Amino acid sequence: PANPKNVHDILANASDGEEIVAIGRVGGRVDPWVKGLAAFNFVDVSQIACNEIPEDPCPTPWDFCCAPDLAKNRILVQVPDATGEPIAEDAKSMLGLMELDTVVISGKVSKDDNGNMVLLLSQAFIK
């Protein structure tokens, strides 16, 4: 898909129910996968992973522990079923993703009453 938005921009500007195209990388935690659900953490492409810093010995570069303001640059992505509920399956094997993969996602923004935002995936394209 053309003209994907960065995760940071989506978090700052997207509205509940808005259809978007996003680009980001799998990561943002030591274990970016949500156990028992088809969901994962997705980080803005502007953030630098530890393995991209010369001589950084970090064993889990996908956690972006060296990145400032990670909360403003990370969103949870869920793969919903036909009723909109999260699928109870591992997203890593279901989608064939790995930590630090760059992915373009099309989907819908979902915000709860507290302003927490989730991206409901409809399609994913691994770059």
PDB file of C-alpha atoms in Angstrom:
ATOM      1  CA  PRO A   1       0.000   0.000   0.000  1.00  0.00           C
ATOM      2  CA  ALA A   2       1.137   3.523  -0.795  1.00  0.00           C
ATOM      3  CA  ASN A   3       1.861   6.297   1.684  1.00  0.00           C
ATOM      4  CA  PRO A   4       1.850   4.416   4.997  1.00  0.00           C
ATOM      5  CA  LYS A   5       1.776   6.516   8.175  1.00  0.00           C
ATOM      6  CA  ASN A   6       4.341   6.207  10.942  1.00  0.00           C
ATOM      7  CA  VAL A   7       3.214   4.733  14.264  1.00  0.00           C
ATOM      8  CA  HIS A   8       3.996   8.026  16.036  1.00  0.00           C
ATOM      9  CA  ASP A   9       1.647   9.925  13.696  1.00  0.00           C
ATOM     10  CA  ILE A  10      -1.133   7.386  14.157  1.00  0.00           C
ATOM     11  CA  LEU A  11      -0.887   7.569  17.944  1.00  0.00           C
ATOM     12  CA  ALA A  12      -0.921  11.371  17.843  1.00  0.00           C
ATOM     13  CA  ASN A  13      -3.635  11.918  15.243  1.00  0.00           C
ATOM     14  CA  ALA A  14      -5.806   8.899  14.399  1.00  0.00           C
ATOM     15  CA  SER A  15      -9.461   8.683  15.340  1.00  0.00           C
ATOM     16  CA  ASP A  16     -11.408   5.686  16.580  1.00  0.00           C
ATOM     17  CA  GLY A  17     -12.648   3.638  13.624  1.00  0.00           C
ATOM     18  CA  GLU A  18     -10.298   5.313  11.139  1.00  0.00           C
ATOM     19  CA  GLU A  19      -8.985   3.079   8.364  1.00  0.00           C
ATOM     20  CA  ILE A  20      -5.219   3.529   8.093  1.00  0.00           C
ATOM     21  CA  VAL A  21      -2.088   2.153   6.484  1.00  0.00           C
ATOM     22  CA  ALA A  22       0.869   2.008   8.884  1.00  0.00           C
ATOM     23  CA  ILE A  23       4.550   1.152   8.659  1.00  0.00           C
ATOM     24  CA  GLY A  24       6.555  -0.078  11.605  1.00  0.00           C
ATOM     25  CA  ARG A  25       8.751  -2.811  13.019  1.00  0.00           C
ATOM     26  CA  VAL A  26       7.892  -5.752  15.241  1.00  0.00           C
ATOM     27  CA  GLY A  27       9.322  -5.049  18.681  1.00  0.00           C
ATOM     28  CA  GLY A  28       9.185  -2.666  21.586  1.00  0.00           C
ATOM     29  CA  ARG A  29       9.450  -5.282  24.334  1.00  0.00           C
ATOM     30  CA  VAL A  30      11.783  -8.177  25.109  1.00  0.00           C
ATOM     31  CA  ASP A  31       8.859 -10.397  24.083  1.00  0.00           C
ATOM     32  CA  PRO A  32       6.777  -8.335  21.621  1.00  0.00           C
ATOM     33  CA  TRP A  33       4.203 -11.129  21.154  1.00  0.00           C
ATOM     34  CA  VAL A  34       1.025 -11.377  23.217  1.00  0.00           C
ATOM     35  CA  LYS A  35       0.751 -14.881  24.616  1.00  0.00           C
ATOM     36  CA  GLY A  36      -2.371 -16.711  23.460  1.00  0.00           C
ATOM     37  CA  LEU A  37      -3.521 -13.970  21.081  1.00  0.00           C
ATOM     38  CA  ALA A  38      -2.736 -12.932  17.529  1.00  0.00           C
ATOM     39  CA  ALA A  39      -1.258  -9.632  18.691  1.00  0.00           C
ATOM     40  CA  PHE A  40       2.137  -7.952  18.806  1.00  0.00           C
ATOM     41  CA  ASN A  41       3.881  -4.682  19.572  1.00  0.00           C
ATOM     42  CA  PHE A  42       4.657  -2.440  16.617  1.00  0.00           C
ATOM     43  CA  VAL A  43       7.285   0.343  16.725  1.00  0.00           C
ATOM     44  CA  ASP A  44       7.740   3.477  14.610  1.00  0.00           C
ATOM     45  CA  VAL A  45      10.388   3.043  11.893  1.00  0.00           C
ATOM     46  CA  SER A  46      12.191   6.160  13.152  1.00  0.00           C
ATOM     47  CA  GLN A  47      13.267   4.316  16.309  1.00  0.00           C
ATOM     48  CA  ILE A  48      16.743   2.787  16.399  1.00  0.00           C
ATOM     49  CA  ALA A  49      17.113  -0.831  17.491  1.00  0.00           C
ATOM     50  CA  CYS A  50      20.141  -1.685  19.624  1.00  0.00           C
ATOM     51  CA  ASN A  51      21.704  -3.805  16.870  1.00  0.00           C
ATOM     52  CA  GLU A  52      21.888  -0.650  14.729  1.00  0.00           C
ATOM     53  CA  ILE A  53      24.156   1.038  17.294  1.00  0.00           C
ATOM     54  CA  PRO A  54      27.810   0.106  16.665  1.00  0.00           C
ATOM     55  CA  GLU A  55      29.238  -2.206  19.320  1.00  0.00           C
ATOM     56  CA  ASP A  56      26.021  -2.313  21.368  1.00  0.00           C
ATOM     57  CA  PRO A  57      25.987  -5.729  23.102  1.00  0.00           C
ATOM     58  CA  CYS A  58      22.208  -5.873  23.717  1.00  0.00           C
ATOM     59  CA  PRO A  59      20.984  -9.495  23.336  1.00  0.00           C
ATOM     60  CA  THR A  60      17.417  -8.382  22.505  1.00  0.00           C
ATOM     61  CA  PRO A  61      17.752  -5.449  20.077  1.00  0.00           C
ATOM     62  CA  TRP A  62      14.049  -5.628  19.151  1.00  0.00           C
ATOM     63  CA  ASP A  63      13.078  -4.279  22.590  1.00  0.00           C
ATOM     64  CA  PHE A  64      14.349  -0.826  21.500  1.00  0.00           C
ATOM     65  CA  CYS A  65      15.680  -0.255  25.032  1.00  0.00           C
ATOM     66  CA  CYS A  66      17.978   2.470  23.670  1.00  0.00           C
ATOM     67  CA  ALA A  67      15.102   4.411  22.060  1.00  0.00           C
ATOM     68  CA  PRO A  68      13.777   7.469  23.898  1.00  0.00           C
ATOM     69  CA  ASP A  69      10.024   8.074  24.131  1.00  0.00           C
ATOM     70  CA  LEU A  70       9.140   4.505  23.148  1.00  0.00           C
ATOM     71  CA  ALA A  71       5.614   4.881  24.581  1.00  0.00           C
ATOM     72  CA  LYS A  72       4.898   7.574  21.971  1.00  0.00           C
ATOM     73  CA  ASN A  73       6.225   5.302  19.220  1.00  0.00           C
ATOM     74  CA  ARG A  74       4.714   1.874  19.987  1.00  0.00           C
ATOM     75  CA  ILE A  75       1.230   0.516  19.352  1.00  0.00           C
ATOM     76  CA  LEU A  76      -0.377  -2.870  19.871  1.00  0.00           C
ATOM     77  CA  VAL A  77      -1.538  -4.642  16.726  1.00  0.00           C
ATOM     78  CA  GLN A  78      -4.293  -7.261  16.997  1.00  0.00           C
ATOM     79  CA  VAL A  79      -5.568  -9.666  14.353  1.00  0.00           C
ATOM     80  CA  PRO A  80      -9.349  -9.857  14.821  1.00  0.00           C
ATOM     81  CA  ASP A  81     -11.697 -12.607  13.722  1.00  0.00           C
ATOM     82  CA  ALA A  82     -14.873 -11.958  11.692  1.00  0.00           C
ATOM     83  CA  THR A  83     -16.682 -10.707  14.823  1.00  0.00           C
ATOM     84  CA  GLY A  84     -13.862  -8.289  15.746  1.00  0.00           C
ATOM     85  CA  GLU A  85     -12.525 -10.342  18.652  1.00  0.00           C
ATOM     86  CA  PRO A  86      -8.774 -11.120  18.849  1.00  0.00           C
ATOM     87  CA  ILE A  87      -7.854 -14.516  17.414  1.00  0.00           C
ATOM     88  CA  ALA A  88      -6.529 -16.962  20.019  1.00  0.00           C
ATOM     89  CA  GLU A  89      -3.450 -17.950  18.021  1.00  0.00           C
ATOM     90  CA  ASP A  90       0.228 -16.982  18.026  1.00  0.00           C
ATOM     91  CA  ALA A  91       0.749 -13.971  15.704  1.00  0.00           C
ATOM     92  CA  LYS A  92       4.397 -14.836  15.082  1.00  0.00           C
ATOM     93  CA  SER A  93       3.660 -18.175  13.402  1.00  0.00           C
ATOM     94  CA  MET A  94       0.256 -17.144  12.029  1.00  0.00           C
ATOM     95  CA  LEU A  95       1.681 -14.183  10.100  1.00  0.00           C
ATOM     96  CA  GLY A  96       5.218 -15.488   9.558  1.00  0.00           C
ATOM     97  CA  LEU A  97       6.769 -12.513  11.325  1.00  0.00           C
ATOM     98  CA  MET A  98      10.023 -12.157  13.232  1.00  0.00           C
ATOM     99  CA  GLU A  99      11.286  -9.557  15.682  1.00  0.00           C
ATOM    100  CA  LEU A 100      12.511  -6.412  13.862  1.00  0.00           C
ATOM    101  CA  ASP A 101      10.616  -7.225  10.651  1.00  0.00           C
ATOM    102  CA  THR A 102       9.460  -4.068   8.897  1.00  0.00           C
ATOM    103  CA  VAL A 103       5.790  -4.433   8.054  1.00  0.00           C
ATOM    104  CA  VAL A 104       3.176  -2.332   6.271  1.00  0.00           C
ATOM    105  CA  ILE A 105      -0.225  -2.889   7.831  1.00  0.00           C
ATOM    106  CA  SER A 106      -3.676  -1.860   6.717  1.00  0.00           C
ATOM    107  CA  GLY A 107      -6.340  -1.860   9.362  1.00  0.00           C
ATOM    108  CA  LYS A 108      -8.628   0.091  11.623  1.00  0.00           C
ATOM    109  CA  VAL A 109      -7.854   2.143  14.717  1.00  0.00           C
ATOM    110  CA  SER A 110      -9.670   1.153  17.890  1.00  0.00           C
ATOM    111  CA  LYS A 111      -9.652   3.437  20.957  1.00  0.00           C
ATOM    112  CA  ASP A 112     -11.128   2.603  24.330  1.00  0.00           C
ATOM    113  CA  ASP A 113     -12.723   5.072  26.768  1.00  0.00           C
ATOM    114  CA  ASN A 114      -9.317   5.729  28.371  1.00  0.00           C
ATOM    115  CA  GLY A 115      -7.726   6.705  25.054  1.00  0.00           C
ATOM    116  CA  ASN A 116      -5.718   3.492  24.690  1.00  0.00           C
ATOM    117  CA  MET A 117      -5.246   2.681  21.027  1.00  0.00           C
ATOM    118  CA  VAL A 118      -4.988  -0.647  19.199  1.00  0.00           C
ATOM    119  CA  LEU A 119      -4.531  -1.243  15.488  1.00  0.00           C
ATOM    120  CA  LEU A 120      -6.862  -3.971  14.187  1.00  0.00           C
ATOM    121  CA  LEU A 121      -5.014  -5.606  11.313  1.00  0.00           C
ATOM    122  CA  SER A 122      -6.784  -6.507   8.096  1.00  0.00           C
ATOM    123  CA  GLN A 123      -3.686  -7.035   5.895  1.00  0.00           C
ATOM    124  CA  ALA A 124       0.066  -7.204   6.508  1.00  0.00           C
ATOM    125  CA  PHE A 125       2.906  -6.883   4.017  1.00  0.00           C
ATOM    126  CA  ILE A 126       6.425  -7.782   5.127  1.00  0.00           C
ATOM    127  CA  LYS A 127       9.049  -5.483   3.587  1.00  0.00           C
TER     128      LYS A 127
END
